[in-house]
PDB file of C-alpha atoms in Angstrom:
ATOM      1  CA  UNK A  11      -4.037   8.544 -17.580  1.00 38.00           C
ATOM      2  CA  UNK A  12      -4.990   5.333 -19.270  1.00 38.00           C
ATOM      3  CA  UNK A  13      -7.753   3.172 -17.886  1.00 41.00           C
ATOM      4  CA  UNK A  14      -7.122  -0.239 -16.331  1.00 45.00           C
ATOM      5  CA  UNK A  15      -9.646  -2.967 -16.944  1.00 46.00           C
ATOM      6  CA  UNK A  16     -10.324  -4.892 -13.776  1.00 48.00           C
ATOM      7  CA  UNK A  17     -11.744  -8.378 -13.709  1.00 47.00           C
ATOM      8  CA  UNK A  18     -14.354  -8.422 -10.968  1.00 47.00           C
ATOM      9  CA  UNK A  19     -14.669 -11.766  -9.153  1.00 48.00           C
ATOM     10  CA  UNK A  20     -17.981 -13.571  -9.064  1.00 46.00           C
ATOM     11  CA  UNK A  21     -19.857 -12.297  -5.993  1.00 45.00           C
ATOM     12  CA  UNK A  22     -20.728 -15.899  -5.194  1.00 41.00           C
ATOM     13  CA  UNK A  23     -17.178 -16.267  -3.902  1.00 43.00           C
ATOM     14  CA  UNK A  24     -18.119 -14.034  -0.969  1.00 45.00           C
ATOM     15  CA  UNK A  25     -18.801 -15.882   2.254  1.00 57.00           C
ATOM     16  CA  UNK A  26     -18.463 -12.983   4.689  1.00 58.00           C
ATOM     17  CA  UNK A  27     -21.789 -13.744   6.269  1.00 56.00           C
ATOM     18  CA  UNK A  28     -20.368 -17.108   7.385  1.00 62.00           C
ATOM     19  CA  UNK A  29     -17.184 -15.634   8.834  1.00 72.00           C
ATOM     20  CA  UNK A  30     -17.108 -15.484  12.629  1.00 77.00           C
ATOM     21  CA  UNK A  31     -15.077 -12.490  13.793  1.00 84.00           C
ATOM     22  CA  UNK A  32     -12.605 -12.871  16.637  1.00 92.00           C
ATOM     23  CA  UNK A  33     -13.688 -10.562  19.495  1.00 92.00           C
ATOM     24  CA  UNK A  34     -10.063 -10.259  20.625  1.00 94.00           C
ATOM     25  CA  UNK A  35      -9.351  -8.159  17.513  1.00 95.00           C
ATOM     26  CA  UNK A  36     -12.026  -5.630  18.392  1.00 91.00           C
ATOM     27  CA  UNK A  37     -10.696  -5.552  21.952  1.00 94.00           C
ATOM     28  CA  UNK A  38      -7.184  -4.789  20.681  1.00 96.00           C
ATOM     29  CA  UNK A  39      -8.472  -1.812  18.725  1.00 95.00           C
ATOM     30  CA  UNK A  40     -10.507  -0.511  21.673  1.00 95.00           C
ATOM     31  CA  UNK A  41      -7.634  -0.921  24.126  1.00 97.00           C
ATOM     32  CA  UNK A  42      -4.798   0.430  21.977  1.00 97.00           C
ATOM     33  CA  UNK A  43      -6.297   3.008  19.637  1.00 97.00           C
ATOM     34  CA  UNK A  44      -8.706   5.929  19.679  1.00 97.00           C
ATOM     35  CA  UNK A  45     -12.296   5.061  18.641  1.00 97.00           C
ATOM     36  CA  UNK A  46     -11.824   6.317  15.097  1.00 97.00           C
ATOM     37  CA  UNK A  47     -11.097   5.040  11.614  1.00 97.00           C
ATOM     38  CA  UNK A  48      -9.381   6.792   8.719  1.00 97.00           C
ATOM     39  CA  UNK A  49     -10.600   6.685   5.140  1.00 97.00           C
ATOM     40  CA  UNK A  50      -8.057   7.529   2.457  1.00 96.00           C
ATOM     41  CA  UNK A  51      -8.312   8.874  -1.081  1.00 94.00           C
ATOM     42  CA  UNK A  52      -4.736   8.440  -2.370  1.00 90.00           C
ATOM     43  CA  UNK A  53      -5.307  10.332  -5.626  1.00 81.00           C
ATOM     44  CA  UNK A  54      -4.235   7.511  -7.946  1.00 80.00           C
ATOM     45  CA  UNK A  55      -7.695   7.484  -9.496  1.00 80.00           C
ATOM     46  CA  UNK A  56     -11.043   9.229  -9.045  1.00 83.00           C
ATOM     47  CA  UNK A  57     -13.028   7.915  -6.100  1.00 88.00           C
ATOM     48  CA  UNK A  58     -16.543   8.887  -5.100  1.00 91.00           C
ATOM     49  CA  UNK A  59     -19.287   7.397  -2.987  1.00 94.00           C
ATOM     50  CA  UNK A  60     -22.224   9.078  -1.289  1.00 96.00           C
ATOM     51  CA  UNK A  61     -20.045   9.219   1.848  1.00 95.00           C
ATOM     52  CA  UNK A  62     -16.602  10.258   0.606  1.00 93.00           C
ATOM     53  CA  UNK A  63     -15.275  12.008  -2.479  1.00 91.00           C
ATOM     54  CA  UNK A  64     -11.517  11.810  -2.871  1.00 87.00           C
ATOM     55  CA  UNK A  65      -9.354  14.602  -4.233  1.00 86.00           C
ATOM     56  CA  UNK A  66      -6.945  14.049  -7.109  1.00 85.00           C
ATOM     57  CA  UNK A  67      -4.779  17.051  -6.299  1.00 91.00           C
ATOM     58  CA  UNK A  68      -3.732  16.983  -2.624  1.00 95.00           C
ATOM     59  CA  UNK A  69      -1.519  13.907  -2.910  1.00 96.00           C
ATOM     60  CA  UNK A  70      -0.008  13.071  -6.298  1.00 96.00           C
ATOM     61  CA  UNK A  71       1.976  10.062  -7.517  1.00 95.00           C
ATOM     62  CA  UNK A  72       4.953  10.564  -9.827  1.00 96.00           C
ATOM     63  CA  UNK A  73       6.865   7.933 -11.801  1.00 95.00           C
ATOM     64  CA  UNK A  74      10.517   8.840 -12.287  1.00 96.00           C
ATOM     65  CA  UNK A  75      10.740   6.254 -15.100  1.00 94.00           C
ATOM     66  CA  UNK A  76       7.510   6.992 -16.949  1.00 94.00           C
ATOM     67  CA  UNK A  77       5.979   3.674 -17.988  1.00 90.00           C
ATOM     68  CA  UNK A  78       9.321   1.844 -18.150  1.00 90.00           C
ATOM     69  CA  UNK A  79       9.992  -1.122 -15.841  1.00 89.00           C
ATOM     70  CA  UNK A  80      12.458  -3.965 -16.309  1.00 85.00           C
ATOM     71  CA  UNK A  81      10.437  -6.510 -14.328  1.00 87.00           C
ATOM     72  CA  UNK A  82       6.976  -6.612 -15.967  1.00 80.00           C
ATOM     73  CA  UNK A  83       5.602  -8.390 -12.912  1.00 85.00           C
ATOM     74  CA  UNK A  84       2.761 -10.812 -13.477  1.00 81.00           C
ATOM     75  CA  UNK A  85       0.296  -8.846 -11.343  1.00 80.00           C
ATOM     76  CA  UNK A  86       1.042  -5.418 -12.841  1.00 79.00           C
ATOM     77  CA  UNK A  87       2.862  -5.547 -16.202  1.00 68.00           C
ATOM     78  CA  UNK A  88       3.618  -1.792 -15.751  1.00 75.00           C
ATOM     79  CA  UNK A  89      -0.095  -0.888 -15.752  1.00 69.00           C
ATOM     80  CA  UNK A  90       0.006   0.770 -12.349  1.00 76.00           C
ATOM     81  CA  UNK A  91       2.569   3.240 -13.674  1.00 81.00           C
ATOM     82  CA  UNK A  92      -0.066   4.539 -16.089  1.00 82.00           C
ATOM     83  CA  UNK A  93      -1.873   6.117 -13.133  1.00 83.00           C
ATOM     84  CA  UNK A  94       1.135   8.249 -12.176  1.00 91.00           C
ATOM     85  CA  UNK A  95       2.440  11.507 -13.572  1.00 93.00           C
ATOM     86  CA  UNK A  96       5.282  10.880 -16.014  1.00 95.00           C
ATOM     87  CA  UNK A  97       8.386  12.785 -14.912  1.00 96.00           C
ATOM     88  CA  UNK A  98      10.476  12.061 -18.050  1.00 95.00           C
ATOM     89  CA  UNK A  99       7.647  13.294 -20.276  1.00 94.00           C
ATOM     90  CA  UNK A 100       7.482  16.575 -18.350  1.00 93.00           C
ATOM     91  CA  UNK A 101      10.932  17.574 -19.555  1.00 92.00           C
ATOM     92  CA  UNK A 102      11.737  19.141 -16.201  1.00 94.00           C
ATOM     93  CA  UNK A 103      13.162  18.221 -12.850  1.00 97.00           C
ATOM     94  CA  UNK A 104      11.330  16.584  -9.998  1.00 98.00           C
ATOM     95  CA  UNK A 105      11.585  19.842  -8.056  1.00 98.00           C
ATOM     96  CA  UNK A 106      10.049  21.823 -10.925  1.00 97.00           C
ATOM     97  CA  UNK A 107       7.179  19.353 -11.170  1.00 97.00           C
ATOM     98  CA  UNK A 108       6.593  19.508  -7.420  1.00 98.00           C
ATOM     99  CA  UNK A 109       6.625  23.308  -7.401  1.00 98.00           C
ATOM    100  CA  UNK A 110       4.056  23.435 -10.213  1.00 97.00           C
ATOM    101  CA  UNK A 111       1.873  20.880  -8.434  1.00 97.00           C
ATOM    102  CA  UNK A 112       2.055  22.798  -5.169  1.00 97.00           C
ATOM    103  CA  UNK A 113       0.762  25.891  -6.957  1.00 97.00           C
ATOM    104  CA  UNK A 114      -2.295  23.807  -7.884  1.00 95.00           C
ATOM    105  CA  UNK A 115      -2.940  22.638  -4.331  1.00 95.00           C
ATOM    106  CA  UNK A 116      -0.753  19.554  -3.939  1.00 96.00           C
ATOM    107  CA  UNK A 117       0.514  18.965  -0.412  1.00 97.00           C
ATOM    108  CA  UNK A 118       2.285  15.614  -0.723  1.00 97.00           C
ATOM    109  CA  UNK A 119       3.954  13.318  -3.235  1.00 97.00           C
ATOM    110  CA  UNK A 120       4.515   9.634  -3.792  1.00 96.00           C
ATOM    111  CA  UNK A 121       7.780   9.257  -5.703  1.00 97.00           C
ATOM    112  CA  UNK A 122       7.683   5.929  -7.508  1.00 95.00           C
ATOM    113  CA  UNK A 123       8.561   4.347 -10.821  1.00 94.00           C
ATOM    114  CA  UNK A 124       9.551   1.166 -12.564  1.00 92.00           C
ATOM    115  CA  UNK A 125      12.324  -1.055 -11.254  1.00 92.00           C
ATOM    116  CA  UNK A 126      15.564  -2.337 -12.683  1.00 92.00           C
ATOM    117  CA  UNK A 127      16.257  -6.081 -12.750  1.00 91.00           C
ATOM    118  CA  UNK A 128      17.264  -5.942  -9.066  1.00 91.00           C
ATOM    119  CA  UNK A 129      13.899  -4.400  -8.124  1.00 92.00           C
ATOM    120  CA  UNK A 130      15.386  -0.995  -7.393  1.00 94.00           C
ATOM    121  CA  UNK A 131      13.576   2.162  -8.446  1.00 96.00           C
ATOM    122  CA  UNK A 132      16.196   4.747  -9.593  1.00 96.00           C
ATOM    123  CA  UNK A 133      15.627   7.320  -6.859  1.00 97.00           C
ATOM    124  CA  UNK A 134      19.236   8.389  -6.246  1.00 97.00           C
ATOM    125  CA  UNK A 135      19.397  10.819  -9.216  1.00 97.00           C
ATOM    126  CA  UNK A 136      16.442  12.668  -7.675  1.00 97.00           C
ATOM    127  CA  UNK A 137      17.586  12.851  -4.054  1.00 97.00           C
ATOM    128  CA  UNK A 138      18.776  16.466  -4.259  1.00 97.00           C
ATOM    129  CA  UNK A 139      15.415  17.475  -5.717  1.00 98.00           C
ATOM    130  CA  UNK A 140      13.606  15.591  -2.955  1.00 98.00           C
ATOM    131  CA  UNK A 141      15.663  17.455  -0.342  1.00 98.00           C
ATOM    132  CA  UNK A 142      14.672  20.770  -1.929  1.00 98.00           C
ATOM    133  CA  UNK A 143      11.028  19.705  -2.041  1.00 98.00           C
ATOM    134  CA  UNK A 144      11.121  18.989   1.687  1.00 97.00           C
ATOM    135  CA  UNK A 145      13.184  22.027   2.692  1.00 97.00           C
ATOM    136  CA  UNK A 146      11.945  24.724   0.321  1.00 98.00           C
ATOM    137  CA  UNK A 147       8.374  23.631  -0.360  1.00 98.00           C
ATOM    138  CA  UNK A 148       7.625  21.766   2.862  1.00 97.00           C
ATOM    139  CA  UNK A 149       5.803  19.047   0.973  1.00 98.00           C
ATOM    140  CA  UNK A 150       5.357  15.570   2.383  1.00 97.00           C
ATOM    141  CA  UNK A 151       7.167  12.784   0.493  1.00 97.00           C
ATOM    142  CA  UNK A 152       6.570   9.048   0.390  1.00 97.00           C
ATOM    143  CA  UNK A 153       8.613   6.737  -1.835  1.00 97.00           C
ATOM    144  CA  UNK A 154       8.298   3.363  -3.529  1.00 95.00           C
ATOM    145  CA  UNK A 155      11.957   2.287  -3.713  1.00 96.00           C
ATOM    146  CA  UNK A 156      11.573  -1.410  -4.494  1.00 94.00           C
ATOM    147  CA  UNK A 157      14.422  -3.073  -2.592  1.00 96.00           C
ATOM    148  CA  UNK A 158      16.641  -0.131  -1.612  1.00 96.00           C
ATOM    149  CA  UNK A 159      20.339  -0.762  -1.088  1.00 96.00           C
ATOM    150  CA  UNK A 160      22.510   0.794   1.617  1.00 97.00           C
ATOM    151  CA  UNK A 161      23.376   3.888  -0.461  1.00 97.00           C
ATOM    152  CA  UNK A 162      19.725   4.567  -1.204  1.00 96.00           C
ATOM    153  CA  UNK A 163      18.710   4.190   2.446  1.00 97.00           C
ATOM    154  CA  UNK A 164      21.396   6.644   3.554  1.00 96.00           C
ATOM    155  CA  UNK A 165      20.160   9.148   0.978  1.00 96.00           C
ATOM    156  CA  UNK A 166      16.497   8.694   1.916  1.00 96.00           C
ATOM    157  CA  UNK A 167      17.349   9.316   5.556  1.00 96.00           C
ATOM    158  CA  UNK A 168      18.814  12.673   4.550  1.00 96.00           C
ATOM    159  CA  UNK A 169      15.643  13.556   2.658  1.00 96.00           C
ATOM    160  CA  UNK A 170      13.539  13.178   5.826  1.00 93.00           C
ATOM    161  CA  UNK A 171      10.772  11.305   4.037  1.00 94.00           C
ATOM    162  CA  UNK A 172       7.435  10.417   5.592  1.00 95.00           C
ATOM    163  CA  UNK A 173       7.717   6.747   4.737  1.00 95.00           C
ATOM    164  CA  UNK A 174       9.022   3.981   2.501  1.00 97.00           C
ATOM    165  CA  UNK A 175       6.273   1.827   0.992  1.00 96.00           C
ATOM    166  CA  UNK A 176       7.326  -1.619  -0.193  1.00 95.00           C
ATOM    167  CA  UNK A 177       5.895  -5.084  -0.681  1.00 95.00           C
ATOM    168  CA  UNK A 178       7.307  -7.684   1.703  1.00 97.00           C
ATOM    169  CA  UNK A 179       7.290 -11.172   0.206  1.00 96.00           C
ATOM    170  CA  UNK A 180       7.872 -14.313   2.205  1.00 97.00           C
ATOM    171  CA  UNK A 181       7.604 -16.872  -0.585  1.00 96.00           C
ATOM    172  CA  UNK A 182      10.315 -17.832  -3.060  1.00 97.00           C
ATOM    173  CA  UNK A 183       7.871 -18.844  -5.803  1.00 96.00           C
ATOM    174  CA  UNK A 184       6.205 -15.442  -5.673  1.00 95.00           C
ATOM    175  CA  UNK A 185       9.539 -13.642  -5.892  1.00 95.00           C
ATOM    176  CA  UNK A 186      10.726 -15.767  -8.830  1.00 95.00           C
ATOM    177  CA  UNK A 187       7.531 -16.337 -10.803  1.00 94.00           C
ATOM    178  CA  UNK A 188       5.532 -13.162 -10.110  1.00 92.00           C
ATOM    179  CA  UNK A 189       8.305 -10.570  -9.777  1.00 90.00           C
ATOM    180  CA  UNK A 190      10.835 -12.384 -12.013  1.00 92.00           C
ATOM    181  CA  UNK A 191      13.526 -11.556  -9.478  1.00 93.00           C
ATOM    182  CA  UNK A 192      16.786 -13.251  -8.614  1.00 92.00           C
ATOM    183  CA  UNK A 193      16.190 -12.633  -4.924  1.00 94.00           C
ATOM    184  CA  UNK A 194      15.066 -14.458  -1.797  1.00 96.00           C
ATOM    185  CA  UNK A 195      12.752 -13.750   1.149  1.00 97.00           C
ATOM    186  CA  UNK A 196      15.916 -13.021   3.132  1.00 97.00           C
ATOM    187  CA  UNK A 197      16.587 -10.072   0.820  1.00 97.00           C
ATOM    188  CA  UNK A 198      13.236  -8.581   1.820  1.00 97.00           C
ATOM    189  CA  UNK A 199      13.986  -9.013   5.506  1.00 97.00           C
ATOM    190  CA  UNK A 200      17.385  -7.405   4.941  1.00 97.00           C
ATOM    191  CA  UNK A 201      15.638  -4.312   3.585  1.00 97.00           C
ATOM    192  CA  UNK A 202      13.463  -4.088   6.693  1.00 98.00           C
ATOM    193  CA  UNK A 203      16.621  -4.328   8.794  1.00 97.00           C
ATOM    194  CA  UNK A 204      18.333  -1.670   6.672  1.00 97.00           C
ATOM    195  CA  UNK A 205      15.449   0.772   7.016  1.00 97.00           C
ATOM    196  CA  UNK A 206      15.287   0.109  10.744  1.00 97.00           C
ATOM    197  CA  UNK A 207      19.018   0.751  11.218  1.00 97.00           C
ATOM    198  CA  UNK A 208      18.702   4.102   9.455  1.00 96.00           C
ATOM    199  CA  UNK A 209      15.527   5.034  11.361  1.00 96.00           C
ATOM    200  CA  UNK A 210      13.558   5.394   8.153  1.00 96.00           C
ATOM    201  CA  UNK A 211       9.809   4.885   8.659  1.00 96.00           C
ATOM    202  CA  UNK A 212       8.849   1.661   6.891  1.00 96.00           C
ATOM    203  CA  UNK A 213       5.332   1.076   5.612  1.00 97.00           C
ATOM    204  CA  UNK A 214       5.412  -2.573   4.531  1.00 97.00           C
ATOM    205  CA  UNK A 215       2.635  -3.975   2.348  1.00 97.00           C
ATOM    206  CA  UNK A 216       1.490  -7.580   2.236  1.00 98.00           C
ATOM    207  CA  UNK A 217      -0.420  -8.662  -0.869  1.00 96.00           C
ATOM    208  CA  UNK A 218      -2.954 -11.337   0.074  1.00 97.00           C
ATOM    209  CA  UNK A 219      -3.157 -13.874  -2.749  1.00 95.00           C
ATOM    210  CA  UNK A 220      -0.002 -12.598  -4.410  1.00 93.00           C
ATOM    211  CA  UNK A 221       0.829 -15.944  -6.014  1.00 95.00           C
ATOM    212  CA  UNK A 222      -1.837 -16.031  -8.727  1.00 94.00           C
ATOM    213  CA  UNK A 223      -4.574 -15.754  -6.120  1.00 93.00           C
ATOM    214  CA  UNK A 224      -3.095 -18.297  -3.725  1.00 95.00           C
ATOM    215  CA  UNK A 225      -1.720 -17.544  -0.276  1.00 95.00           C
ATOM    216  CA  UNK A 226       1.844 -18.816  -0.164  1.00 93.00           C
ATOM    217  CA  UNK A 227       4.112 -16.556   1.852  1.00 94.00           C
ATOM    218  CA  UNK A 228       1.836 -14.053   3.546  1.00 97.00           C
ATOM    219  CA  UNK A 229       2.377 -15.486   7.037  1.00 97.00           C
ATOM    220  CA  UNK A 230       6.148 -15.558   6.555  1.00 97.00           C
ATOM    221  CA  UNK A 231       6.035 -11.915   5.447  1.00 98.00           C
ATOM    222  CA  UNK A 232       4.104 -11.046   8.596  1.00 98.00           C
ATOM    223  CA  UNK A 233       6.714 -12.790  10.726  1.00 97.00           C
ATOM    224  CA  UNK A 234       9.450 -10.708   9.086  1.00 97.00           C
ATOM    225  CA  UNK A 235       7.570  -7.478   9.703  1.00 98.00           C
ATOM    226  CA  UNK A 236       6.989  -8.381  13.358  1.00 97.00           C
ATOM    227  CA  UNK A 237      10.748  -8.272  13.937  1.00 97.00           C
ATOM    228  CA  UNK A 238      10.809  -4.613  12.896  1.00 96.00           C
ATOM    229  CA  UNK A 239       7.506  -3.109  14.102  1.00 92.00           C
ATOM    230  CA  UNK A 240       6.701  -0.541  11.423  1.00 94.00           C
ATOM    231  CA  UNK A 241       5.183   2.921  11.484  1.00 91.00           C
ATOM    232  CA  UNK A 242       2.188   1.462   9.678  1.00 96.00           C
ATOM    233  CA  UNK A 243       1.415  -1.801   7.894  1.00 98.00           C
ATOM    234  CA  UNK A 244      -0.796  -2.030   4.827  1.00 98.00           C
ATOM    235  CA  UNK A 245      -2.711  -5.084   3.654  1.00 98.00           C
ATOM    236  CA  UNK A 246      -4.000  -5.358   0.093  1.00 96.00           C
ATOM    237  CA  UNK A 247      -5.712  -8.152  -1.808  1.00 96.00           C
ATOM    238  CA  UNK A 248      -4.856  -9.364  -5.291  1.00 91.00           C
ATOM    239  CA  UNK A 249      -6.712  -7.291  -7.869  1.00 87.00           C
ATOM    240  CA  UNK A 250      -6.724  -9.236 -11.160  1.00 84.00           C
ATOM    241  CA  UNK A 251      -6.003  -6.848 -14.056  1.00 80.00           C
ATOM    242  CA  UNK A 252      -6.632  -7.582 -17.704  1.00 78.00           C
ATOM    243  CA  UNK A 253      -3.496  -7.696 -19.820  1.00 79.00           C
ATOM    244  CA  UNK A 254      -1.411  -9.142 -16.987  1.00 82.00           C
ATOM    245  CA  UNK A 255      -0.346 -12.622 -15.996  1.00 83.00           C
ATOM    246  CA  UNK A 256      -2.991 -12.537 -13.282  1.00 86.00           C
ATOM    247  CA  UNK A 257      -5.846 -12.083 -15.737  1.00 84.00           C
ATOM    248  CA  UNK A 258      -8.456 -14.652 -14.847  1.00 84.00           C
ATOM    249  CA  UNK A 259      -6.955 -15.397 -11.443  1.00 89.00           C
ATOM    250  CA  UNK A 260      -9.366 -15.449  -8.523  1.00 90.00           C
ATOM    251  CA  UNK A 261      -8.341 -13.894  -5.207  1.00 92.00           C
ATOM    252  CA  UNK A 262      -8.456 -15.960  -2.032  1.00 94.00           C
ATOM    253  CA  UNK A 263     -11.831 -16.791  -0.505  1.00 94.00           C
ATOM    254  CA  UNK A 264     -13.327 -14.135   1.707  1.00 94.00           C
ATOM    255  CA  UNK A 265     -12.859 -16.375   4.751  1.00 94.00           C
ATOM    256  CA  UNK A 266      -9.114 -16.634   4.072  1.00 95.00           C
ATOM    257  CA  UNK A 267      -8.862 -12.871   3.693  1.00 96.00           C
ATOM    258  CA  UNK A 268     -10.747 -12.240   6.929  1.00 96.00           C
ATOM    259  CA  UNK A 269      -8.640 -14.759   8.807  1.00 96.00           C
ATOM    260  CA  UNK A 270      -5.432 -13.070   7.667  1.00 97.00           C
ATOM    261  CA  UNK A 271      -6.744  -9.643   8.673  1.00 98.00           C
ATOM    262  CA  UNK A 272      -7.331 -11.013  12.154  1.00 97.00           C
ATOM    263  CA  UNK A 273      -3.957 -12.745  12.321  1.00 97.00           C
ATOM    264  CA  UNK A 274      -2.246  -9.463  11.446  1.00 98.00           C
ATOM    265  CA  UNK A 275      -4.217  -7.583  14.099  1.00 98.00           C
ATOM    266  CA  UNK A 276      -3.385 -10.155  16.775  1.00 97.00           C
ATOM    267  CA  UNK A 277       0.302 -10.313  15.837  1.00 97.00           C
ATOM    268  CA  UNK A 278       0.801  -6.524  15.699  1.00 97.00           C
ATOM    269  CA  UNK A 279      -1.525  -5.175  18.396  1.00 97.00           C
ATOM    270  CA  UNK A 280       0.189  -1.773  18.655  1.00 97.00           C
ATOM    271  CA  UNK A 281       0.771  -1.116  14.942  1.00 97.00           C
ATOM    272  CA  UNK A 282      -1.771   0.803  12.847  1.00 97.00           C
ATOM    273  CA  UNK A 283      -2.900  -1.642  10.136  1.00 98.00           C
ATOM    274  CA  UNK A 284      -4.672  -0.342   7.060  1.00 98.00           C
ATOM    275  CA  UNK A 285      -6.507  -1.822   4.089  1.00 98.00           C
ATOM    276  CA  UNK A 286      -4.809  -0.356   1.038  1.00 95.00           C
ATOM    277  CA  UNK A 287      -5.898   0.610  -2.462  1.00 91.00           C
ATOM    278  CA  UNK A 288      -5.846  -2.737  -4.226  1.00 90.00           C
ATOM    279  CA  UNK A 289      -8.591  -5.304  -3.729  1.00 92.00           C
ATOM    280  CA  UNK A 290     -11.338  -6.898  -5.835  1.00 90.00           C
ATOM    281  CA  UNK A 291     -14.259  -4.709  -6.819  1.00 88.00           C
ATOM    282  CA  UNK A 292     -18.025  -5.146  -6.637  1.00 89.00           C
ATOM    283  CA  UNK A 293     -19.760  -6.819  -3.732  1.00 91.00           C
ATOM    284  CA  UNK A 294     -16.560  -8.585  -2.723  1.00 92.00           C
ATOM    285  CA  UNK A 295     -14.881  -5.235  -2.087  1.00 94.00           C
ATOM    286  CA  UNK A 296     -17.667  -4.194   0.272  1.00 95.00           C
ATOM    287  CA  UNK A 297     -17.426  -7.425   2.235  1.00 96.00           C
ATOM    288  CA  UNK A 298     -13.636  -7.184   2.417  1.00 96.00           C
ATOM    289  CA  UNK A 299     -14.053  -3.677   3.818  1.00 97.00           C
ATOM    290  CA  UNK A 300     -16.483  -4.965   6.426  1.00 96.00           C
ATOM    291  CA  UNK A 301     -14.064  -7.711   7.438  1.00 96.00           C
ATOM    292  CA  UNK A 302     -11.288  -5.121   7.820  1.00 97.00           C
ATOM    293  CA  UNK A 303     -13.416  -3.136  10.261  1.00 96.00           C
ATOM    294  CA  UNK A 304     -14.508  -6.269  12.129  1.00 96.00           C
ATOM    295  CA  UNK A 305     -10.858  -7.322  12.466  1.00 96.00           C
ATOM    296  CA  UNK A 306      -9.922  -4.048  14.131  1.00 97.00           C
ATOM    297  CA  UNK A 307      -7.977  -2.493  11.264  1.00 98.00           C
ATOM    298  CA  UNK A 308      -7.401   1.237  11.540  1.00 97.00           C
ATOM    299  CA  UNK A 309      -8.155   2.569   8.090  1.00 97.00           C
ATOM    300  CA  UNK A 310      -9.315   1.878   4.542  1.00 98.00           C
ATOM    301  CA  UNK A 311      -8.284   3.396   1.213  1.00 96.00           C
ATOM    302  CA  UNK A 312     -10.993   3.948  -1.401  1.00 95.00           C
ATOM    303  CA  UNK A 313     -13.824   2.810   0.921  1.00 96.00           C
ATOM    304  CA  UNK A 314     -16.803   1.131  -0.713  1.00 96.00           C
ATOM    305  CA  UNK A 315     -20.332   2.525  -0.653  1.00 96.00           C
ATOM    306  CA  UNK A 316     -21.893   2.286   2.795  1.00 96.00           C
ATOM    307  CA  UNK A 317     -18.723   1.361   4.642  1.00 97.00           C
ATOM    308  CA  UNK A 318     -18.445   4.712   6.447  1.00 97.00           C
ATOM    309  CA  UNK A 319     -21.910   4.159   7.859  1.00 97.00           C
ATOM    310  CA  UNK A 320     -20.949   0.609   8.812  1.00 96.00           C
ATOM    311  CA  UNK A 321     -17.946   1.930  10.751  1.00 97.00           C
ATOM    312  CA  UNK A 322     -19.933   4.598  12.580  1.00 97.00           C
ATOM    313  CA  UNK A 323     -22.534   2.019  13.576  1.00 96.00           C
ATOM    314  CA  UNK A 324     -19.690   0.144  15.280  1.00 95.00           C
ATOM    315  CA  UNK A 325     -18.764   3.239  17.297  1.00 96.00           C
ATOM    316  CA  UNK A 326     -15.903   4.527  15.147  1.00 97.00           C
ATOM    317  CA  UNK A 327     -15.489   8.214  14.306  1.00 98.00           C
ATOM    318  CA  UNK A 328     -14.535   8.586  10.605  1.00 97.00           C
ATOM    319  CA  UNK A 329     -11.579  10.686   9.513  1.00 97.00           C
ATOM    320  CA  UNK A 330     -11.134  11.557   5.813  1.00 96.00           C
ATOM    321  CA  UNK A 331      -7.677  12.045   4.339  1.00 95.00           C
ATOM    322  CA  UNK A 332      -6.847  12.697   0.695  1.00 95.00           C
ATOM    323  CA  UNK A 333      -3.488  10.932   0.673  1.00 94.00           C
ATOM    324  CA  UNK A 334      -1.807   7.529   0.843  1.00 92.00           C
ATOM    325  CA  UNK A 335      -2.491   5.174   3.732  1.00 92.00           C
ATOM    326  CA  UNK A 336      -1.238   6.449   7.064  1.00 91.00           C
ATOM    327  CA  UNK A 337      -0.483  10.002   5.956  1.00 92.00           C
ATOM    328  CA  UNK A 338      -1.334  12.665   8.509  1.00 88.00           C
ATOM    329  CA  UNK A 339      -1.100  16.261   7.498  1.00 82.00           C
TER     330      UNK A 339
END
């Protein structure tokens, strides 16, 4: 896998010490959830702290398009595909790849890939293989479908997948200028409706600072998601990558990030909310992780050094899972 160069924000941006947490968020967690917090190692990259070492083999990400993507989004420019196994390069079927991975200890898969110009990952050619993976191997499957159409949703329902992970965008500028899509926020809400009608577990993601570090449509995205309470919701923060259109962009201020965490917790009091893989590194990552715990979020992927101890000091029992956010074996 190729390495991604990450531009780490200046730690002076961090103002977590000035952020006053809303006690209602902590009350929501205490009243509605067990006193525990999950820490995830999704397997996309090596992760190790003194408190948690993630496994690269239990949960594996596969790109059905290799490194090809028609969108070349400003925040990614196909770089995230480099961290996935390349199905086309394997020369075999998705089932064959899954069977070989299972022999090496893999228990679950994220089936992903690049999108076409309509932001649809070509999953349909692999549906029969996914059915066999579920039925014959008993492996857990998550998918990144982009914006799945009706035919794709019907097929995914038949697969009996664990969840559909997709970004929900509530801002037209972000859709047009970051994703380069001829789509609207209404198209994203239509996907949530489609998944809901087919009883497919949705795991919507909101990217905080998606528009070149600015918060434009995050609240609108949250309002959409509220209409279709999901299995799990994931929040991530813009991670500026070199070689992309976001290179040099600064994520939102720590106070904005913390405020949105709390808004999400208050608006979805019964939904598990998790802090996902992507967020700035360095000291800012640690403070973002602290804000997630203070806001009553239920889990964190790739936790920073010391954050497990921070959670236990707040009375939370840590659970460690080597898989994508919200996976339970």
